[in-house]
mmCIF file of C-alpha atoms in Angstrom:
data_model
loop_
_atom_site.group_PDB
_atom_site.id
_atom_site.type_symbol
_atom_site.label_atom_id
_atom_site.label_comp_id
_atom_site.label_asym_id
_atom_site.label_seq_id
_atom_site.Cartn_x
_atom_site.Cartn_y
_atom_site.Cartn_z
ATOM 1 C CA MET A 16 151.383 -15.310 89.728
ATOM 2 C CA THR A 17 149.012 -12.703 88.924
ATOM 3 C CA ASP A 18 150.324 -9.682 87.474
ATOM 4 C CA SER A 19 148.117 -6.914 88.205
ATOM 5 C CA VAL A 20 148.902 -3.888 86.600
ATOM 6 C CA ASN A 21 148.990 -0.511 89.045
ATOM 7 C CA PRO A 22 146.908 1.628 87.579
ATOM 8 C CA ASP A 23 148.701 4.310 89.614
ATOM 9 C CA PRO A 24 152.221 4.189 88.810
ATOM 10 C CA GLU A 25 155.112 5.800 90.150
ATOM 11 C CA PRO A 26 156.913 8.444 88.033
ATOM 12 C CA ASP A 27 160.087 7.843 86.942
ATOM 13 C CA PRO A 28 162.817 10.992 88.346
ATOM 14 C CA SER A 29 164.702 10.318 85.390
ATOM 15 C CA ARG A 30 161.344 11.321 82.888
ATOM 16 C CA VAL A 31 160.243 14.769 83.158
ATOM 17 C CA PRO A 32 157.024 15.573 81.703
ATOM 18 C CA TYR A 33 157.246 17.541 78.580
ATOM 19 C CA SER A 34 156.273 21.427 78.334
ATOM 20 C CA PRO A 35 156.544 23.582 75.340
ATOM 21 C CA PRO A 36 159.077 26.627 76.108
ATOM 22 C CA PRO A 37 157.361 29.769 76.930
ATOM 23 C CA PRO A 38 156.305 32.354 74.270
ATOM 24 C CA TYR A 39 159.278 34.308 73.530
ATOM 25 C CA PRO A 40 157.827 38.001 73.908
ATOM 26 C CA SER A 41 156.533 39.842 70.766
ATOM 27 C CA PRO A 42 158.850 42.955 69.927
ATOM 28 C CA PRO A 43 157.370 45.778 70.600
ATOM 29 C CA TYR A 44 155.412 47.154 67.130
ATOM 30 C CA PRO A 45 154.287 50.367 67.059
ATOM 31 C CA GLN A 46 149.940 50.572 67.479
ATOM 32 C CA GLN A 47 148.398 50.536 63.957
ATOM 33 C CA GLN A 48 146.372 53.005 63.237
ATOM 34 C CA PRO A 49 143.159 51.411 61.483
ATOM 35 C CA PRO A 50 142.668 52.300 57.812
ATOM 36 C CA GLN A 51 141.773 55.677 56.993
ATOM 37 C CA VAL A 52 139.439 55.845 53.920
ATOM 38 C CA ILE A 53 140.511 58.838 52.031
ATOM 39 C CA GLN A 54 137.465 59.716 50.033
ATOM 40 C CA ILE A 55 137.827 61.301 46.584
ATOM 41 C CA ARG A 56 136.148 63.923 45.231
ATOM 42 C CA GLU A 57 135.582 64.472 41.811
ATOM 43 C CA GLN A 58 135.134 68.042 40.797
ATOM 44 C CA PRO A 59 131.843 68.718 39.273
ATOM 45 C CA THR A 60 131.906 69.036 34.963
ATOM 46 C CA SER A 61 130.969 72.726 34.068
ATOM 47 C CA GLY A 62 127.606 73.552 32.653
ATOM 48 C CA LEU A 63 129.125 75.497 30.178
ATOM 49 C CA ALA A 64 130.890 72.755 28.430
ATOM 50 C CA ILE A 65 128.074 70.749 28.340
ATOM 51 C CA ALA A 66 126.142 73.636 26.568
ATOM 52 C CA SER A 67 128.886 74.364 24.609
ATOM 53 C CA LEU A 68 128.696 70.548 23.370
ATOM 54 C CA VAL A 69 125.080 70.753 23.280
ATOM 55 C CA LEU A 70 125.126 73.728 20.829
ATOM 56 C CA GLY A 71 127.914 72.423 18.983
ATOM 57 C CA ILE A 72 125.705 69.024 18.438
ATOM 58 C CA LEU A 73 122.443 70.934 17.529
ATOM 59 C CA GLY A 74 124.341 73.383 15.234
ATOM 60 C CA LEU A 75 125.687 70.418 13.009
ATOM 61 C CA VAL A 76 122.517 68.238 12.841
ATOM 62 C CA SER A 77 120.436 71.401 11.809
ATOM 63 C CA GLY A 78 123.793 73.273 9.670
ATOM 64 C CA CYS A 79 122.472 76.124 8.091
ATOM 65 C CA CYS A 80 118.841 76.081 8.766
ATOM 66 C CA SER A 81 118.610 78.507 12.298
ATOM 67 C CA PHE A 82 121.003 80.432 10.709
ATOM 68 C CA GLY A 83 124.149 79.324 13.181
ATOM 69 C CA LEU A 84 122.880 80.340 15.781
ATOM 70 C CA PRO A 85 123.396 77.243 17.980
ATOM 71 C CA SER A 86 126.956 77.278 16.934
ATOM 72 C CA ILE A 87 127.515 80.613 17.900
ATOM 73 C CA LEU A 88 126.236 79.901 20.852
ATOM 74 C CA ALA A 89 128.087 76.988 21.352
ATOM 75 C CA VAL A 90 131.404 79.079 20.603
ATOM 76 C CA VAL A 91 130.495 81.947 22.916
ATOM 77 C CA LEU A 92 129.528 79.172 25.723
ATOM 78 C CA GLY A 93 133.310 76.873 25.092
ATOM 79 C CA HIS A 94 135.323 79.657 25.018
ATOM 80 C CA ILE A 95 133.504 80.861 28.787
ATOM 81 C CA ALA A 96 133.676 77.521 29.600
ATOM 82 C CA LEU A 97 137.641 77.215 28.403
ATOM 83 C CA ASN A 98 138.358 80.326 31.258
ATOM 84 C CA GLU A 99 136.186 79.201 33.912
ATOM 85 C CA LEU A 100 138.002 75.891 33.942
ATOM 86 C CA LYS A 101 141.589 77.783 34.117
ATOM 87 C CA LEU A 102 140.875 77.871 38.314
ATOM 88 C CA GLY A 103 140.590 73.988 38.033
ATOM 89 C CA THR A 104 137.895 74.197 40.247
ATOM 90 C CA LYS A 105 135.793 72.027 37.473
ATOM 91 C CA ARG A 106 136.632 70.249 34.841
ATOM 92 C CA GLY A 107 134.993 69.501 31.211
ATOM 93 C CA ASP A 108 138.242 70.511 28.886
ATOM 94 C CA GLY A 109 137.461 68.042 26.045
ATOM 95 C CA LEU A 110 133.989 68.570 26.113
ATOM 96 C CA ALA A 111 134.066 72.870 25.793
ATOM 97 C CA LYS A 112 136.913 71.977 23.148
ATOM 98 C CA ALA A 113 134.720 69.660 21.259
ATOM 99 C CA GLY A 114 131.935 72.669 20.934
ATOM 100 C CA LEU A 115 134.339 75.044 20.430
ATOM 101 C CA ILE A 116 135.257 72.981 16.979
ATOM 102 C CA MET A 117 131.660 71.421 16.009
ATOM 103 C CA GLY A 118 130.191 75.530 16.616
ATOM 104 C CA TYR A 119 133.499 76.832 14.416
ATOM 105 C CA ILE A 120 132.770 74.335 11.528
ATOM 106 C CA VAL A 121 129.073 75.509 11.138
ATOM 107 C CA ALA A 122 129.643 79.577 12.634
ATOM 108 C CA ILE A 123 131.866 80.109 10.364
ATOM 109 C CA PRO A 124 130.179 79.117 6.599
ATOM 110 C CA ALA A 125 126.877 80.347 7.923
ATOM 111 C CA ILE A 126 128.050 83.476 9.268
ATOM 112 C CA LEU A 127 129.605 83.826 5.222
ATOM 113 C CA LEU A 128 126.633 82.945 3.762
ATOM 114 C CA SER A 129 124.915 85.402 6.014
ATOM 115 C CA VAL A 130 126.953 88.032 4.954
ATOM 116 C CA TRP A 131 126.930 86.688 0.864
ATOM 117 C CA PHE A 132 123.191 86.975 1.375
ATOM 118 C CA VAL A 133 123.123 90.516 2.946
ATOM 119 C CA VAL A 134 125.059 92.068 0.360
ATOM 120 C CA LEU A 135 123.595 90.524 -2.664
ATOM 121 C CA GLY A 136 120.225 91.052 -1.535
ATOM 122 C CA GLY A 137 121.017 95.077 -0.702
ATOM 123 C CA ILE A 138 122.497 95.483 -3.569
ATOM 124 C CA GLY A 139 119.623 94.243 -5.625
ATOM 125 C CA ALA A 140 117.297 96.299 -3.737
ATOM 126 C CA ILE A 141 119.486 99.481 -4.966
ATOM 127 C CA SER A 142 119.611 98.171 -8.427
ATOM 128 C CA ASP A 143 115.701 97.174 -8.617
ATOM 129 C CA GLY A 144 116.941 94.586 -11.528
ATOM 130 C CA VAL A 145 118.119 96.784 -14.303
ATOM 131 C CA ASN A 146 121.895 96.903 -15.647
ATOM 132 C CA PRO A 147 122.524 100.225 -16.298
ATOM 133 C CA GLY A 148 125.147 99.516 -18.858
ATOM 134 C CA VAL A 149 122.578 97.487 -20.778
ATOM 135 C CA THR A 150 119.846 99.258 -22.510
ATOM 136 C CA PRO A 151 116.382 97.502 -23.216
ATOM 137 C CA THR A 152 114.412 96.796 -26.825
ATOM 138 C CA PRO A 153 111.148 97.776 -27.147
#
């Protein structure tokens, strides 16, 4: 007796081949938009605030040797910059305030010293250096 292997066996009707279940329909999601890139434009820095800061530093470095002119300009430009910054179109509030502070630190003493020298120089020019209360001895 020979056993032969039948390459094509007859399918067993009780046995059903496995087939995956049909895919469930996906729930309807709203159509997604591609992500939008929002570019945040930085506000430009006020040029007057930068100039006030630079002149304030220059006034501190040069001190009263420059008669306080950079410091006076720093104060003027700092106030103009702060008024410009109130509109909100530019930034640089801290720069303007720093320029103002450094400007005032040097400008006030420089102005006081300048007035003092002018007043004393004027008094000296008028009096010719002679004290009217004292008579010179020969």
